[in-house]
Amino acid sequence: MTTVAAFRILVVEDEPSIAENVVYALETEGLTAVAVSTGTEARERLVSSAFDLIVLDISLPDDNGLELCRWLRSRSSVPVIFVTARSSEIDRIVGLEIGGDDYVVKPFSPRELAARVKAVLRRTSPPQPPSRPSPPFEIDEARLRISYFGEPLDLTRYEFRILAILARRPGQVFSREKLMELAWEEPEASFDRTVDAHIKSLRGKLRARRPGVDPIVTHRGSGYALKDDW
Ligand code: CA
């Protein structure tokens, strides 16, 4: 059986409430979902990162989903599930060689869409050997950027350094002094509470991305570590 958690879905939908419900339904099924509201953003995302399936609204403010799919097909065979508000569009989706894998007509049930997404993924993804899920943090050393669940975080210089130190050694406890020594050029000019302040702001940024998940563990009296059991 293929584990679904590793699958990343791009949801291209300009109606915020629909996008939100779809993302929620997909994440409830254990998939990772990213939503964008315009064709331009969708193209940028598709060029810069890999997705396992696209949920694509046909009517976008700046683009047409069918055109977007045609453009996508010239570079990738990633599965596409179309979302349409008009049943008259179904003929074009099914009949023409646009290369969609399935479609839903608005109004639709997000749960049903999530079930279709899983069905298409099962059909199109070869079974993978069981493996440890990849850690949610990816450090891009060259660009001094850290991605969390596939999305780059907007970090200050010290937040980047602290998180990178923790993320390179998940589970290892770092004292405030050690973090300061590793992250600051002039540690003696800083104070313990500086580390606490940066950790606090980091936690805020991570929580904004994944409410309810706190990957930074406080070890009272000894320091901080990054969660290693995902
Ligand atoms: Ca629309």
Coordinates of C-alpha atoms and ligand atoms in Angstrom, one line a residue:
M1 CA 0.0 0.0 0.0
T2 CA 1.2 3.5 -0.9
T3 CA 1.3 5.9 2.0
V4 CA -0.5 9.1 1.0
A5 CA 1.2 11.5 3.3
A6 CA 4.1 12.1 0.9
F7 CA 1.7 13.3 -1.9
R8 CA 1.6 17.0 -2.6
I9 CA -1.5 18.4 -4.2
L10 CA -1.8 21.9 -5.8
V11 CA -5.3 23.3 -5.6
V12 CA -5.9 26.1 -8.2
E13 CA -9.1 27.8 -7.2
D14 CA -10.1 31.4 -7.0
E15 CA -13.1 31.1 -4.7
P16 CA -11.5 31.2 -1.2
S17 CA -14.2 29.2 0.6
I18 CA -14.0 26.4 -2.0
A19 CA -10.2 26.4 -1.9
E20 CA -10.3 26.2 1.9
N21 CA -12.8 23.4 2.0
V22 CA -10.8 21.4 -0.6
V23 CA -7.5 21.9 1.2
Y24 CA -9.2 20.8 4.4
A25 CA -10.7 17.7 2.9
L26 CA -7.4 16.7 1.3
E27 CA -5.4 17.3 4.5
T28 CA -8.1 15.3 6.4
E29 CA -7.2 12.4 4.1
G30 CA -3.5 12.8 5.0
L31 CA -2.4 14.6 1.8
T32 CA -0.4 17.8 1.7
A33 CA -2.3 20.5 -0.1
V34 CA -1.2 23.9 -1.3
A35 CA -3.8 26.4 -2.7
V36 CA -3.3 29.2 -5.2
S37 CA -5.9 31.5 -6.6
T38 CA -4.6 32.5 -10.0
G39 CA -3.2 30.9 -13.1
T40 CA -0.1 33.0 -12.8
E41 CA 0.6 31.7 -9.3
A42 CA -0.2 28.2 -10.4
R43 CA 2.4 28.4 -13.3
E44 CA 5.0 29.7 -10.9
R45 CA 4.4 27.0 -8.4
L46 CA 4.4 24.3 -11.1
V47 CA 7.7 25.5 -12.5
S48 CA 9.4 25.9 -9.1
S49 CA 8.2 22.7 -7.2
A50 CA 6.9 19.2 -7.8
F51 CA 3.3 18.2 -7.2
D52 CA 1.7 14.8 -7.5
L53 CA -1.7 16.0 -8.6
I54 CA -3.4 19.3 -9.6
V55 CA -7.0 20.2 -8.8
L56 CA -7.7 22.8 -11.4
D57 CA -10.6 25.2 -11.6
I58 CA -11.3 25.9 -15.2
S59 CA -12.6 29.5 -14.7
L60 CA -9.8 31.5 -13.2
P61 CA -9.6 35.3 -13.0
D62 CA -6.5 35.6 -15.1
D63 CA -6.4 32.3 -17.0
N64 CA -8.4 29.4 -18.3
G65 CA -7.8 26.0 -16.7
L66 CA -7.9 24.2 -20.0
E67 CA -5.2 26.4 -21.4
L68 CA -3.2 26.0 -18.2
C69 CA -3.5 22.2 -18.5
R70 CA -2.4 22.3 -22.1
W71 CA 0.7 24.3 -21.1
L72 CA 1.3 21.9 -18.2
R73 CA 1.0 18.9 -20.5
S74 CA 3.8 20.2 -22.7
R75 CA 6.2 19.8 -19.7
S76 CA 4.7 17.2 -17.3
S77 CA 2.3 14.3 -17.1
V78 CA 1.2 15.1 -13.5
P79 CA -2.5 14.1 -13.1
V80 CA -5.1 16.8 -13.3
I81 CA -8.6 16.8 -11.9
F82 CA -10.7 19.7 -13.3
V83 CA -13.3 21.7 -11.4
T84 CA -15.9 23.2 -13.5
A85 CA -19.0 25.3 -12.9
R86 CA -20.5 24.5 -16.2
S87 CA -21.7 21.1 -17.4
S88 CA -21.2 22.4 -20.9
E89 CA -17.5 22.3 -20.3
I90 CA -17.5 18.6 -19.6
D91 CA -17.5 17.7 -23.3
R92 CA -14.4 19.7 -23.8
I93 CA -12.6 18.1 -20.8
V94 CA -13.6 14.6 -21.8
G95 CA -13.7 14.9 -25.6
L96 CA -10.6 16.9 -26.4
E97 CA -7.1 15.7 -25.8
I98 CA -6.4 18.0 -23.0
G99 CA -5.2 15.2 -20.7
G100 CA -7.4 15.7 -17.6
D101 CA -7.7 12.6 -15.4
D102 CA -11.1 13.3 -13.9
Y103 CA -13.4 16.2 -13.2
V104 CA -16.0 17.4 -10.7
V105 CA -18.9 19.9 -11.3
K106 CA -19.6 22.7 -8.9
P107 CA -21.2 22.5 -6.4
F108 CA -19.4 19.4 -5.3
S109 CA -18.6 17.7 -2.0
P110 CA -14.9 18.3 -1.0
R111 CA -14.9 14.8 0.5
E112 CA -15.9 13.3 -2.8
L113 CA -13.2 15.3 -4.5
A114 CA -10.7 14.0 -2.0
A115 CA -11.8 10.5 -2.7
R116 CA -11.3 11.1 -6.4
V117 CA -7.9 12.5 -5.8
K118 CA -6.9 9.4 -3.9
A119 CA -8.3 7.2 -6.6
V120 CA -6.4 9.0 -9.3
L121 CA -3.2 8.9 -7.2
R122 CA -3.7 5.1 -6.7
R123 CA -4.1 4.7 -10.4
T124 CA -1.2 6.8 -11.5
S125 CA 1.4 6.2 -8.8
P126 CA 3.4 3.0 -8.7
P127 CA 3.5 1.5 -5.2
Q128 CA 6.5 2.7 -3.2
P129 CA 8.5 0.7 -0.8
P130 CA 7.7 1.6 2.8
S131 CA 10.0 4.3 3.9
R132 CA 10.4 6.7 6.8
P133 CA 8.5 9.9 6.0
S134 CA 10.8 12.7 4.9
P135 CA 11.3 15.3 7.6
P136 CA 9.1 18.4 7.2
F137 CA 12.1 20.7 7.2
E138 CA 14.3 21.2 4.1
I139 CA 17.3 23.4 4.4
D140 CA 18.4 25.2 1.2
E141 CA 21.9 26.2 2.3
A142 CA 22.7 28.1 -0.9
R143 CA 19.7 30.4 -0.6
L144 CA 19.6 30.5 3.2
R145 CA 16.1 29.3 3.1
I146 CA 14.2 26.6 5.0
S147 CA 11.0 25.0 3.7
Y148 CA 8.4 23.6 6.1
F149 CA 6.1 21.0 4.6
G150 CA 7.3 22.1 1.2
E151 CA 6.7 25.8 1.6
P152 CA 9.6 28.3 2.2
L153 CA 9.5 30.1 5.5
D154 CA 10.0 33.8 5.8
L155 CA 12.8 34.0 8.4
T156 CA 15.2 36.6 9.8
R157 CA 18.9 35.8 9.7
Y158 CA 19.0 34.5 13.3
E159 CA 15.7 32.6 13.0
F160 CA 17.2 30.9 10.0
R161 CA 20.4 30.0 11.8
I162 CA 18.7 28.7 14.9
L163 CA 16.2 26.6 13.0
A164 CA 18.9 25.2 10.7
I165 CA 21.0 24.2 13.7
L166 CA 18.0 22.4 15.3
A167 CA 16.8 20.9 12.0
R168 CA 20.1 19.4 11.1
R169 CA 20.0 17.3 14.3
P170 CA 16.4 16.5 15.1
G171 CA 16.0 15.3 18.7
Q172 CA 19.3 16.7 19.9
V173 CA 18.9 19.2 22.7
F174 CA 20.8 22.5 22.3
S175 CA 21.4 24.7 25.3
R176 CA 20.8 28.5 24.8
E177 CA 24.5 29.0 25.2
K178 CA 25.3 26.5 22.5
L179 CA 22.7 27.9 20.1
M180 CA 24.1 31.4 20.7
E181 CA 27.7 30.2 20.2
L182 CA 26.7 28.5 16.9
A183 CA 24.3 31.1 15.6
W184 CA 25.8 34.5 16.6
E185 CA 29.0 36.1 15.4
E186 CA 29.5 37.8 18.8
P187 CA 27.7 35.6 21.3
E188 CA 29.1 37.5 24.3
A189 CA 27.2 40.6 23.2
S190 CA 23.9 38.7 23.4
F191 CA 21.8 37.4 26.2
D192 CA 20.0 34.1 26.8
R193 CA 16.6 35.7 26.4
T194 CA 17.6 36.7 22.9
V195 CA 17.5 33.0 22.0
D196 CA 14.1 32.7 23.7
A197 CA 12.8 35.7 21.7
H198 CA 13.9 34.2 18.4
I199 CA 12.5 30.7 19.4
K200 CA 9.2 32.4 20.3
S201 CA 8.9 34.2 17.0
L202 CA 10.0 31.0 15.1
R203 CA 7.2 29.1 16.9
G204 CA 4.7 31.8 15.8
K205 CA 5.8 31.4 12.2
L206 CA 5.6 27.6 12.3
R207 CA 2.2 27.7 14.0
A208 CA 0.9 30.1 11.4
R209 CA 1.8 27.5 8.8
R210 CA 0.6 24.4 10.7
P211 CA -1.8 25.3 13.5
G212 CA -1.6 22.8 16.4
V213 CA 1.9 21.5 15.5
D214 CA 4.8 22.7 17.6
P215 CA 8.0 21.1 16.2
I216 CA 10.3 22.9 18.7
V217 CA 10.4 21.1 22.0
T218 CA 11.5 23.0 25.2
H219 CA 13.6 21.0 27.6
R220 CA 13.3 22.9 30.8
G221 CA 16.6 23.9 32.2
S222 CA 18.6 22.5 29.3
G223 CA 17.4 24.1 26.1
Y224 CA 15.6 23.4 22.8
A225 CA 15.4 20.5 20.3
L226 CA 13.4 19.8 17.2
K227 CA 10.8 17.1 17.3
D228 CA 12.2 13.9 15.6
D229 CA 9.0 11.7 15.6
W230 CA 6.9 12.9 12.7
Ligands
CA1 CA -13.4 30.1 -10.6

